[in-house]
Coordinates of C-alpha atoms in Angstrom, one line a residue:
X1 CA 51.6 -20.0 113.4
X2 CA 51.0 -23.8 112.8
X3 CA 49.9 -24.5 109.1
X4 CA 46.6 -26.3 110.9
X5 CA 45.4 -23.2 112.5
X6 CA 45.3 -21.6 109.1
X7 CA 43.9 -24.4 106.8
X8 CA 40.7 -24.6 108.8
X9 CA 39.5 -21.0 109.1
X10 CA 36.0 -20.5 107.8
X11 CA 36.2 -16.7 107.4
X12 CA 39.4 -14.5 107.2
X13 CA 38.9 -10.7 108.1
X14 CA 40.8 -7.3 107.4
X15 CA 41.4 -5.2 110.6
X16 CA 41.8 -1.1 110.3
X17 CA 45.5 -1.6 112.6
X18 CA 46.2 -3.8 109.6
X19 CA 46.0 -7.4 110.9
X20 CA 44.6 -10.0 108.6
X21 CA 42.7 -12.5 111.7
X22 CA 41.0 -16.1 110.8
X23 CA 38.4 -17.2 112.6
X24 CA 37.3 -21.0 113.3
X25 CA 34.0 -21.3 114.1
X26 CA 33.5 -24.6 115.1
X27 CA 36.1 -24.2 117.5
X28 CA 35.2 -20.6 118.6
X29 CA 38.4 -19.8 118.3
X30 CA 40.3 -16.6 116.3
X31 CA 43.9 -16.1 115.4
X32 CA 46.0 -12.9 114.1
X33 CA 48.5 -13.3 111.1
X34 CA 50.7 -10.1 110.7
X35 CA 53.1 -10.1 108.0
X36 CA 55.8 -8.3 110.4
X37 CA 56.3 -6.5 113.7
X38 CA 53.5 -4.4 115.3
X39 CA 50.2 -3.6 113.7
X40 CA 50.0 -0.3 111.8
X41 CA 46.9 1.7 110.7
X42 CA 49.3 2.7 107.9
X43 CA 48.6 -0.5 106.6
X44 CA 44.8 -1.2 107.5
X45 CA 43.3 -4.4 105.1
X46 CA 40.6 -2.7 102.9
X47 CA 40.2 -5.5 100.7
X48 CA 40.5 -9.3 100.4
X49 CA 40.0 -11.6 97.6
X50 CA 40.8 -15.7 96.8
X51 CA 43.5 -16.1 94.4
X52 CA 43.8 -18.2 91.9
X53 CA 44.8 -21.0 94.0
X54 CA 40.9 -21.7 94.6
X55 CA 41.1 -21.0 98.9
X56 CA 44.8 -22.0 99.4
X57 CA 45.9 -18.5 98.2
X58 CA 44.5 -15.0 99.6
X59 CA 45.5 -11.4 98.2
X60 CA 45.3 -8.9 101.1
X61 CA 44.7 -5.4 99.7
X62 CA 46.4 -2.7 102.2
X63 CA 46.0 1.3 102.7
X64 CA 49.7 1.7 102.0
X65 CA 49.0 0.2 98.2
X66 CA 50.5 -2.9 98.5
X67 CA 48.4 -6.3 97.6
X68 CA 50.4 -9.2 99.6
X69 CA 49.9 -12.8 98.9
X70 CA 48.8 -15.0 101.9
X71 CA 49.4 -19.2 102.1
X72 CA 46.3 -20.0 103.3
X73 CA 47.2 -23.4 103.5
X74 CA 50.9 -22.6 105.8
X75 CA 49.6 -19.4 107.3
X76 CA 52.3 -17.5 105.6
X77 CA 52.7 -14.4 103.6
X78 CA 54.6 -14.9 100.5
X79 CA 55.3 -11.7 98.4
X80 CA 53.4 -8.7 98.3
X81 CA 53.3 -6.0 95.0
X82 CA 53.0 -2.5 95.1
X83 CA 49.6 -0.7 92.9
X84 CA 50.2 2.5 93.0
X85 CA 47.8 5.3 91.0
X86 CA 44.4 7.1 91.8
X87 CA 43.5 8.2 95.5
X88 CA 42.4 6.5 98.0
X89 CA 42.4 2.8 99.6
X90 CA 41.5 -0.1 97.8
X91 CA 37.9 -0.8 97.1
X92 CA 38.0 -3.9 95.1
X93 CA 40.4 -6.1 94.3
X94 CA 40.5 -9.6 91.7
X95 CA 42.8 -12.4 90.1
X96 CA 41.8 -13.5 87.2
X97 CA 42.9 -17.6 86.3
X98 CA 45.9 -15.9 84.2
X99 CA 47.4 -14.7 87.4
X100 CA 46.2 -10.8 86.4
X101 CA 46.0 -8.5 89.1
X102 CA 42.9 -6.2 89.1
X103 CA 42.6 -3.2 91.6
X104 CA 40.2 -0.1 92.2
X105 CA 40.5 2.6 94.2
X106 CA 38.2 5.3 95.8
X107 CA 39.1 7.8 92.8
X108 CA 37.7 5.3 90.8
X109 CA 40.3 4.2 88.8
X110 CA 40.3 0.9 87.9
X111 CA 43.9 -1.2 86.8
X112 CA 45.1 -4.3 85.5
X113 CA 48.3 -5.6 86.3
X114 CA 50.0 -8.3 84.3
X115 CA 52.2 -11.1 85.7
X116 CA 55.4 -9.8 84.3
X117 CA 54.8 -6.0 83.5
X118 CA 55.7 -3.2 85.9
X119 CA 53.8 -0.6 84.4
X120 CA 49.8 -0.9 85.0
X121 CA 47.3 -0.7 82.1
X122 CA 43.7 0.6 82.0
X123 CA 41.1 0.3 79.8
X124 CA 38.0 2.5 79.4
X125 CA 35.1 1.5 81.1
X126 CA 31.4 1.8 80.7
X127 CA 29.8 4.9 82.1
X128 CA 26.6 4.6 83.7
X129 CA 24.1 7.5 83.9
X130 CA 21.1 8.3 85.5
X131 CA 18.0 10.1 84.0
X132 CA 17.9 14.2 85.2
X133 CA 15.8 15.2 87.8
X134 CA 12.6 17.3 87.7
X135 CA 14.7 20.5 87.3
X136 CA 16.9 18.7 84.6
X137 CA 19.9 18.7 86.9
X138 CA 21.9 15.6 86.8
X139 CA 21.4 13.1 89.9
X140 CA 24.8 12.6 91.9
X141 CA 25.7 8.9 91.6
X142 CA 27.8 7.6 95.0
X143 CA 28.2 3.6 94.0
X144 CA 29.6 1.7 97.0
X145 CA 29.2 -1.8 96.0
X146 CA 29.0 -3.7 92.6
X147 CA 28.3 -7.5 91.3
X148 CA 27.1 -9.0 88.3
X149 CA 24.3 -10.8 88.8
X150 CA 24.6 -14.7 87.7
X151 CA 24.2 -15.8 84.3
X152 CA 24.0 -12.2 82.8
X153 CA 25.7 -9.1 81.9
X154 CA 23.3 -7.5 84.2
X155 CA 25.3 -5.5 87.3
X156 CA 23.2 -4.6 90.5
X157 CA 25.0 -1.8 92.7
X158 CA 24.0 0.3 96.5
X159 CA 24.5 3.5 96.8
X160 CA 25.5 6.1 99.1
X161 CA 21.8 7.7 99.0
X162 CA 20.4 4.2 100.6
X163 CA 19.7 3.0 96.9
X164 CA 19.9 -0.5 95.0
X165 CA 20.4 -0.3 91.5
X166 CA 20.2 -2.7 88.3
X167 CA 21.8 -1.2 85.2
X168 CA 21.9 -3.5 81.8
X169 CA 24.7 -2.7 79.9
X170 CA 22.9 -4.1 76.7
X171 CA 20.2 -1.0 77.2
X172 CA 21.2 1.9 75.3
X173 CA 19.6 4.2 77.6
X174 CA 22.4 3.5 80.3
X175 CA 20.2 3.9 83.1
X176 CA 18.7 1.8 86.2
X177 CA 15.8 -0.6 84.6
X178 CA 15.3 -1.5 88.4
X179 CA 15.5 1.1 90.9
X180 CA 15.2 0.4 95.3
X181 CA 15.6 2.4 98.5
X182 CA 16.1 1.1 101.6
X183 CA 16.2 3.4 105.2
X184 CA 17.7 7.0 105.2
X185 CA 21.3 5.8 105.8
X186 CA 24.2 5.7 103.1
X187 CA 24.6 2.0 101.8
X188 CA 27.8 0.8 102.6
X189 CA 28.1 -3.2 101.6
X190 CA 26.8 -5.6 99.2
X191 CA 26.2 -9.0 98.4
X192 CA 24.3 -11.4 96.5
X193 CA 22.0 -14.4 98.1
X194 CA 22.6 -18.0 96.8
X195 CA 20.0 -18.1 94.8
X196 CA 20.6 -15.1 93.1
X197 CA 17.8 -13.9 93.2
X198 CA 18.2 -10.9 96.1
X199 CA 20.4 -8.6 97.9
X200 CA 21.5 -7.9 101.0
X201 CA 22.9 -4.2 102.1
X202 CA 24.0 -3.2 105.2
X203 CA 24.2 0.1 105.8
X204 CA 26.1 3.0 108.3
X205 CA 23.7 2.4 111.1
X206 CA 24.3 -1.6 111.4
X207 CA 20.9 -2.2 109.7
X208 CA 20.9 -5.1 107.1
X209 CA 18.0 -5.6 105.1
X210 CA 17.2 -8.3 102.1
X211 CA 16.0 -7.0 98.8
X212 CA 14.4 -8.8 96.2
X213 CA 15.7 -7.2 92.8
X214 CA 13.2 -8.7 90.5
X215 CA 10.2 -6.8 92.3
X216 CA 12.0 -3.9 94.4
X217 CA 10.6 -4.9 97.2
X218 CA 11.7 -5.2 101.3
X219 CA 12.0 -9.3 102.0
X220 CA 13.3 -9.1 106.0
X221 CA 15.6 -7.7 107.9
X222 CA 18.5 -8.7 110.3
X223 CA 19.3 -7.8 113.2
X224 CA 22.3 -7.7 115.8
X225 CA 24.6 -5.0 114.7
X226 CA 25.6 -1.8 116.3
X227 CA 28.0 0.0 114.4
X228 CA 28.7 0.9 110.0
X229 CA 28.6 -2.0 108.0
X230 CA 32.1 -2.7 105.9
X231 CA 31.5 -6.2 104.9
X232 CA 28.9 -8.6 103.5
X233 CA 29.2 -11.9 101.6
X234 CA 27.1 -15.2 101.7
X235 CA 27.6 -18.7 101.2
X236 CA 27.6 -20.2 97.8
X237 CA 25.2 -23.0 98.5
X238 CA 24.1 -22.5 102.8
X239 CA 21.7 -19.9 103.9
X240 CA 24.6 -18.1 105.9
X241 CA 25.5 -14.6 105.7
X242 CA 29.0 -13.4 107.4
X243 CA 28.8 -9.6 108.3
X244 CA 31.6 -7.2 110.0
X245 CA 32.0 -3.9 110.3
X246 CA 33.1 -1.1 113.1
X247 CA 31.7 -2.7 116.1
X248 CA 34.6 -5.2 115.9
X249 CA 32.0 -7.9 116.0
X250 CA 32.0 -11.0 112.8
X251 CA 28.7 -12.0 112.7
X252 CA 27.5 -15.1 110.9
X253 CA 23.3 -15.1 110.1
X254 CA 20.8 -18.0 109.1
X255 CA 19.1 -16.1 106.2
X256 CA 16.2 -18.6 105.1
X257 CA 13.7 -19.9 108.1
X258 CA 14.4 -19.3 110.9
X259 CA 16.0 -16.6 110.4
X260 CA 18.6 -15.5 113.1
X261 CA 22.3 -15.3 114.4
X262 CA 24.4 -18.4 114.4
X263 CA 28.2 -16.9 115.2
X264 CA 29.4 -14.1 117.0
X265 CA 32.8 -13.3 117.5
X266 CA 34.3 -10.4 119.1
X267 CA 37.5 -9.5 117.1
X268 CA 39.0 -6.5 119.2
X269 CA 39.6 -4.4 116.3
X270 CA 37.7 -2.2 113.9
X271 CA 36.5 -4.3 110.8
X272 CA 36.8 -3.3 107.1
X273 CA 36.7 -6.4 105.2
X274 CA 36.0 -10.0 105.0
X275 CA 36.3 -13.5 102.8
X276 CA 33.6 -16.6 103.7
X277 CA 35.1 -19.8 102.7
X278 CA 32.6 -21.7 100.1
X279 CA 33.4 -25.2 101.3
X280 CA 30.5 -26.9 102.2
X281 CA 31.9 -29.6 105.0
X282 CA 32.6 -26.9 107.5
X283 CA 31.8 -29.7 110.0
X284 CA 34.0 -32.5 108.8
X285 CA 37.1 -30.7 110.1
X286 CA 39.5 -33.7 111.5
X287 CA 39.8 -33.5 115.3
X288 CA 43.2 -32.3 116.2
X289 CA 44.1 -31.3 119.6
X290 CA 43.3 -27.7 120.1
X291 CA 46.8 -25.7 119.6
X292 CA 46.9 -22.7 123.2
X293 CA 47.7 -19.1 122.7
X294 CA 45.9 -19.1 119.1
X295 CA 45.7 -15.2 119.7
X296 CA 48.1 -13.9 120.6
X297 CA 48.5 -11.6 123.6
X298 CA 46.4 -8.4 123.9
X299 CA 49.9 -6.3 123.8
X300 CA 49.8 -6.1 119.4
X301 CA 46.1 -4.2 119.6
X302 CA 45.5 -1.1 121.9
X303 CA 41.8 -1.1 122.3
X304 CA 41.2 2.8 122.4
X305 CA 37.3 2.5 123.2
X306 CA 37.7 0.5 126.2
X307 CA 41.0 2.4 127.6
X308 CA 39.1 6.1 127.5
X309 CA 36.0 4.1 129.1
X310 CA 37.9 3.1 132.3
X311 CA 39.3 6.2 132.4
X312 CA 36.2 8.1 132.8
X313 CA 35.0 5.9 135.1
X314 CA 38.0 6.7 137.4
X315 CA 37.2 10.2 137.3
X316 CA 33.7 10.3 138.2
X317 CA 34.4 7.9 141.2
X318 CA 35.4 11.1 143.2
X319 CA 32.8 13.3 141.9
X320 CA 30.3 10.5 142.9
X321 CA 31.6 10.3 146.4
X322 CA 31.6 14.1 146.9
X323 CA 27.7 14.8 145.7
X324 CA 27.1 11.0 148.2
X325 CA 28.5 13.6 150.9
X326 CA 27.3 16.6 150.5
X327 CA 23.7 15.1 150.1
X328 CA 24.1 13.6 153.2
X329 CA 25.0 16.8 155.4
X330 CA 22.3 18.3 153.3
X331 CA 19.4 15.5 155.2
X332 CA 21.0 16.3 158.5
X333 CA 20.4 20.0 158.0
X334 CA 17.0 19.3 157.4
X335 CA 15.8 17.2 160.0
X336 CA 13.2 18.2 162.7
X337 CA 14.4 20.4 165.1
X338 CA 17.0 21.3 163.2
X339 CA 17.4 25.1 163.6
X340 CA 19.6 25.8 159.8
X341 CA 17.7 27.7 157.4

């Protein structure tokens, strides 16, 4: 895969049959970069995150707990680390500028990995709790997305229960001091607006809604999605939103007036993940002629959906043509003069 292909993708996705895929959107056009051989859903991308390269450097989180390190810049992969401890897949994943290797899981244990160390290290963190219902009974707590909000210790989560959350760690009550439902659905993806001063969730059902955190209150809504919602992030400085999820589909939304869809981009496989470049000169991409066979044949993804669709359809085509017949004799029967009961 030419290094040009690569260097001008505005959003990189993760794929459940483990393909990492960047999309160009000013040239409508998608490519897959698998590390080796065939696509496995051993080793389905959960989790993406810029290194500390700025965007010339991707770590791609996988389900078999191995972070590998992507060349954005030759369309490479590079060297890849195994993260082992805890259950589950990856749900976040960081660098800090040291080169330190952070990783959580769906156990919710939460590691640091040092350049040079093989062993992992882990440091308490800071429990958050929620006041006791009526009855006194604890309330179950089901986080599915966190951020800190800008210029503050402040940390706004969504929930499994369709909730959106603002806990202050400085509070000694270590409780929400902001508290927001949204639908009936379980939240499933987060992210913060460029001005910092909203949400938006998306949520099993494809909805994706705006939240203003300061108030509590319902801004809009988007629409255009037809399956769970596995990833959300804006644009640093445009009004863009990038969305994914299991309908295979990367969307890419105008969120300030007009509201509305700008990209769509069917991607052939289920979507967990995704990473929107913050450069602002998305247009000032030079011309180079337009490289054929970008994506590569259809032969590395088996689309399951569409193979069990024609299928059915070939079965009911005789079943179809037997109920055309016997309706048929059935009119004959029944004409006038016809002497049959």
């Amino acid at each position: 895969m030419a290094a040009t292909s690569a260097r001008w993708n505005h959003v990189w996705v993760g794929t459940e049959t483990g393909i990492l895929k960047g999309v160009n959107l000013q040239r409508k056009l998608a490519a897959n970069f698998t590390p080796s051989g065939q696509p496995r859903r051993e080793e389905a991308v959960n989790a993406l995150c810029w290194g500390t390269g700025g965007e010339t450097q991707i770590l791609v989180g996988c389900a078999d707990r191995t972070v590998r390190h992507f060349n954005a810049e030759e369309g490479t992969f590079q060297s890849q680390r195994y993260c082992p401890g805890g259950e589950g897949t990856f749900r976040g994943l960081a660098q800090a500028d040291d080169g330190t290797l952070i990783t959580c899981v769906d156990s919710g244990i939460l590691r640091v990995w040092c350049e040079n160390d093989k062993e992992a290290s882990s440091d308490p963190l800071l429990e958050l709790k929620v006041r006791n219902d009526w009855l006194d009974l604890r309330v179950p707590i089901w986080d599915q997305d966190i951020q800190f909000l800008p210029g503050s210790q402040k940390l706004v989560t969504c929930t499994g229960y369709h909730q959106v959350r603002i806990y202050d760690p400085a509070s000694p009550q270590r409780r929400p001091v902001l508290e927001a439902t949204y639908g009936e659905y379980p939240l499933t993806a987060m992210t913060l607006t460029p001005e910092g001063n909203s949400v938006i969730v998306g949520n099993t059902h494809g909805q994706l809604a705006e939240i203003d955190f300061r108030q509590g209150r319902l801004l809009g809504c988007l629409k255009g999605l037809a399956g769970s919602v596995r990833g959300l992030q804006c644009h640093p400085s445009k009004p863009l939103l990038a969305s994914c999820g299991l309908d295979r589909v990367l969307r890419i939304h105008r969120i300030r007036n007009p509201r509305g869809l700008e990209h769509k981009v069917y991607l052939k496989s289920q979507l967990n993940c995704l990473l929107l470049s913050g450069r602002d000169n998305w247009e000032d991409e030079p011309q180079e002629p337009q490289e054929p066979n970008l994506v590569p044949p259809e032969d590395t993804e088996t689309d399951e959906l569409w193979a069990s669709l024609e299928a059915a359809a070939k079965r009911k085509l005789p079943d179809l043509d037997q109920k055309q017949g016997a309706l048929q004799r059935r009119k004959k029967k029944k004409r006038p003069g016809s002497t049959s009961p």
